Coordinates of C-alpha atoms in Angstrom, one line a residue:
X50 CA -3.6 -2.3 -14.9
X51 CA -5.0 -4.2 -12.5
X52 CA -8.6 -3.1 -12.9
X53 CA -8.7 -5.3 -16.2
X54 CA -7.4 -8.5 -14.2
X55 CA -10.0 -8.3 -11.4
X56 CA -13.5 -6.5 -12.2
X57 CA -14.8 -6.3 -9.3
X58 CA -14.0 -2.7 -7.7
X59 CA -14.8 -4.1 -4.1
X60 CA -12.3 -6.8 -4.7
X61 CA -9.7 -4.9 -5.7
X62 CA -9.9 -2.4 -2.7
X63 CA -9.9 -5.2 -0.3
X64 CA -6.6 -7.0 -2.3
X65 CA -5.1 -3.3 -1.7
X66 CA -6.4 -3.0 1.8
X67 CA -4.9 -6.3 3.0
X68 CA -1.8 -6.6 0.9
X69 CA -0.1 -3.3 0.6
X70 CA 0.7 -3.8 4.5
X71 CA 0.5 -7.2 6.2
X72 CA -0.7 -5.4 9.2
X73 CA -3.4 -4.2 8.2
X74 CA -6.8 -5.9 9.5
X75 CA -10.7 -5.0 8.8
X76 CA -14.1 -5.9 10.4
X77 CA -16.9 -6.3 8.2
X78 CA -18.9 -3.1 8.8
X79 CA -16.0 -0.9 9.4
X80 CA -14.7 -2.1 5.6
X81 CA -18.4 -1.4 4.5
X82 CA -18.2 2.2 6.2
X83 CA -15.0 2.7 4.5
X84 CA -15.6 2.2 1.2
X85 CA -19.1 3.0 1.0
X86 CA -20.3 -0.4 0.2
X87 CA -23.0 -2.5 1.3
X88 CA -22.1 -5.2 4.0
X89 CA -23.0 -7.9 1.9
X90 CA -21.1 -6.9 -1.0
X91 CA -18.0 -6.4 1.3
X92 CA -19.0 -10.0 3.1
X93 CA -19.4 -11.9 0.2
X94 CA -16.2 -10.7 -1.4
X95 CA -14.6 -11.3 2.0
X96 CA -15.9 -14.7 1.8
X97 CA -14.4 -15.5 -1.3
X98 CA -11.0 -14.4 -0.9
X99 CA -11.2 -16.1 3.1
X100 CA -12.2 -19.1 0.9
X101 CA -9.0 -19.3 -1.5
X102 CA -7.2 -19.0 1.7
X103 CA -5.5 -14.9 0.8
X104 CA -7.7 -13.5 3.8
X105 CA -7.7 -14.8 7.5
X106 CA -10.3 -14.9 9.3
X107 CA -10.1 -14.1 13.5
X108 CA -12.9 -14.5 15.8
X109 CA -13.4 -11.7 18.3
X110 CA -16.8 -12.2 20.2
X111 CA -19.1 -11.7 18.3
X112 CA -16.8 -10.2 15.6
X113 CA -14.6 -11.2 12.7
X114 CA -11.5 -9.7 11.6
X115 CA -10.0 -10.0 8.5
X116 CA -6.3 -10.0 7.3
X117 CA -3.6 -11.1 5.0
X118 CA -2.7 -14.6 5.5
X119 CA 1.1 -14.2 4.9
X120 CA 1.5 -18.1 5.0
X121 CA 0.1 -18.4 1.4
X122 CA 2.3 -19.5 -0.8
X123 CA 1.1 -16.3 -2.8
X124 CA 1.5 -13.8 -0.4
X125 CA 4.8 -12.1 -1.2
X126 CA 3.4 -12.2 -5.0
X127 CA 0.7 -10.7 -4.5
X128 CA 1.9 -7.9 -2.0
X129 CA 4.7 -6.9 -5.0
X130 CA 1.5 -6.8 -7.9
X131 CA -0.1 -4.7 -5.5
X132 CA 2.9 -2.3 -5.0
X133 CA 3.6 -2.5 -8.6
X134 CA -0.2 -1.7 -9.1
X135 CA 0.2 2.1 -6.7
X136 CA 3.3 2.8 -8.1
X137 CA 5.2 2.3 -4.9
X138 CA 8.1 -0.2 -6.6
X139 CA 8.5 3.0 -9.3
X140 CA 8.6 5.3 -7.3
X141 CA 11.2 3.6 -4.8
X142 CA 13.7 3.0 -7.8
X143 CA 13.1 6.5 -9.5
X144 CA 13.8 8.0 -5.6
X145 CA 16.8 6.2 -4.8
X146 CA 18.2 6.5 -8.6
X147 CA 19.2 10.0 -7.8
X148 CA 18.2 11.4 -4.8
X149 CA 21.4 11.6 -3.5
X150 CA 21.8 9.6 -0.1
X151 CA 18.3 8.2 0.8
X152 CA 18.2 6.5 4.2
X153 CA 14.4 5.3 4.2
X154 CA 11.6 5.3 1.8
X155 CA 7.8 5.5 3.9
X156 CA 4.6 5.2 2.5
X157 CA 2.1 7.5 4.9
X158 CA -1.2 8.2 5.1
X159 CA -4.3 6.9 3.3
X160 CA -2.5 4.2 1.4
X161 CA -0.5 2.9 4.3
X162 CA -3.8 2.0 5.9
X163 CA -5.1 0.5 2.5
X164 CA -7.4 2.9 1.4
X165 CA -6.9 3.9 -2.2
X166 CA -8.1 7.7 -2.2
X167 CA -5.8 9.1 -5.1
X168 CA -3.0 10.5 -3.4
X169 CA 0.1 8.6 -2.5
X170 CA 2.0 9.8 0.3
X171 CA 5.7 9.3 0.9
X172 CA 8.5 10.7 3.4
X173 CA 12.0 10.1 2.3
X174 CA 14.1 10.4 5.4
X175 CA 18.2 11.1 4.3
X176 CA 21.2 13.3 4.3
X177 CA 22.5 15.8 0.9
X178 CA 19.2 14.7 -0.7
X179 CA 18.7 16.2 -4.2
X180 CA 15.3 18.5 -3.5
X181 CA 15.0 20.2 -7.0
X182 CA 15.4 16.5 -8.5
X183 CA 12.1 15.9 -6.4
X184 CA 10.2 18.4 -7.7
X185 CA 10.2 16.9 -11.3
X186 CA 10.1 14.0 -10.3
X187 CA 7.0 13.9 -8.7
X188 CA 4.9 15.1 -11.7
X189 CA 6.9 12.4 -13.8
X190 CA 6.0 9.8 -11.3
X191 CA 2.2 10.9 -11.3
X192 CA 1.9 10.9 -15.3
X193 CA 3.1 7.4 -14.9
X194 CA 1.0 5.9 -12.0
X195 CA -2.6 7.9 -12.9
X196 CA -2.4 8.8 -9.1
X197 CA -1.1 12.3 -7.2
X198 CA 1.9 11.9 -4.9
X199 CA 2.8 14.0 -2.6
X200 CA 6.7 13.5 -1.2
X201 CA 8.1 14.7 2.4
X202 CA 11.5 15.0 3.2
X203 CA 12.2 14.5 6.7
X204 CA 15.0 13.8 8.6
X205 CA 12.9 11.2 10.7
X206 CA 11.4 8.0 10.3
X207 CA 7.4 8.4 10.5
X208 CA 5.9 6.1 13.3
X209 CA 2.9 4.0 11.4
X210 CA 4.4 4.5 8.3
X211 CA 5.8 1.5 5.9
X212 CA 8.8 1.5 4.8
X213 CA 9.4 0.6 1.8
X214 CA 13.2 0.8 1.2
X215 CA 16.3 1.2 3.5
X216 CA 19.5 1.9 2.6
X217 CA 21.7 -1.5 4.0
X218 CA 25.7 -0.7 4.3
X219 CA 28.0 -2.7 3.3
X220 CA 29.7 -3.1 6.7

């Protein structure tokens, strides 16, 4: 879906680095060494999305990191195309539907860190959770995406993880 919008590969991968988590930050050559890019296709890309003010840029030494400047006005907008983009909005809404009683939804892994390897991996931490629901779930979810998904369930929250739903009371 998103491929059609923005042709440029390297692009895209840095939009999905930087805005499927706020937190997550880059240095040039590290980005280059992750996605197996040149550094000046990665800087010049970095550039121009530093330039339309959706990147910021910090100065460490002699180094510059890169993350998501949530003060732009199209932050939040962006963050939800790129979520719509993985799946991760589906796959919250198809989880919770009937799952039974979800506590937390985590994204884990690869894709929590923003690198788009294929697999999408998610820990659902609740109680009297439906398990053989899951199980046909997941290759629905995967016909629909284009991507593999692997689902947890755990009884904990994962550290580092983000979580991408949690069940508010009405209390």
């Amino acid at each position: 879906m998103l491929e059609t919008l923005i042709t440029s590969k390297t692009r895209l991968r840095l939009l999905i680095k930087f805005f499927v988590a706020a937190t997550n930050k880059g240095y040039l050559n590290g980005l280059a060494q992750e996605f197996g890019e040149s550094t000046n296709a990665i800087r010049k890309e970095l550039n121009h999305l530093a330039v339309a003010g959706y990147l910021k840029k910090n100065q460490e030494n002699n180094k510059i990191q890169y993350l998501a400047n949530t003060m732009h006005p199209l932050f939040s907008s962006l963050q939800k195309i790129v979520h719509q983009h993985l799946g991760l909005e589906l796959i919250a809404e198809q989880v919770i539907d009937r799952m039974g009683e979800v506590q937390t939804i985590s994204l884990v892994g690869d894709y929590a860190k923003g690198m788009d390897t294929g697999t999408i991996e998610i820990v659902i931490c609740g109680h009297q959770l439906n398990h053989d629901y899951l199980v046909g779930l997941t290759r629905k979810i995967e016909a629909q995406i284009d991507r593999r998904l692997h689902i947890k369930v755990s009884k904990d929250i994962p550290e580092g993880g983000i979580v991408l739903y949690t069940y508010e009371s009405a209390n």
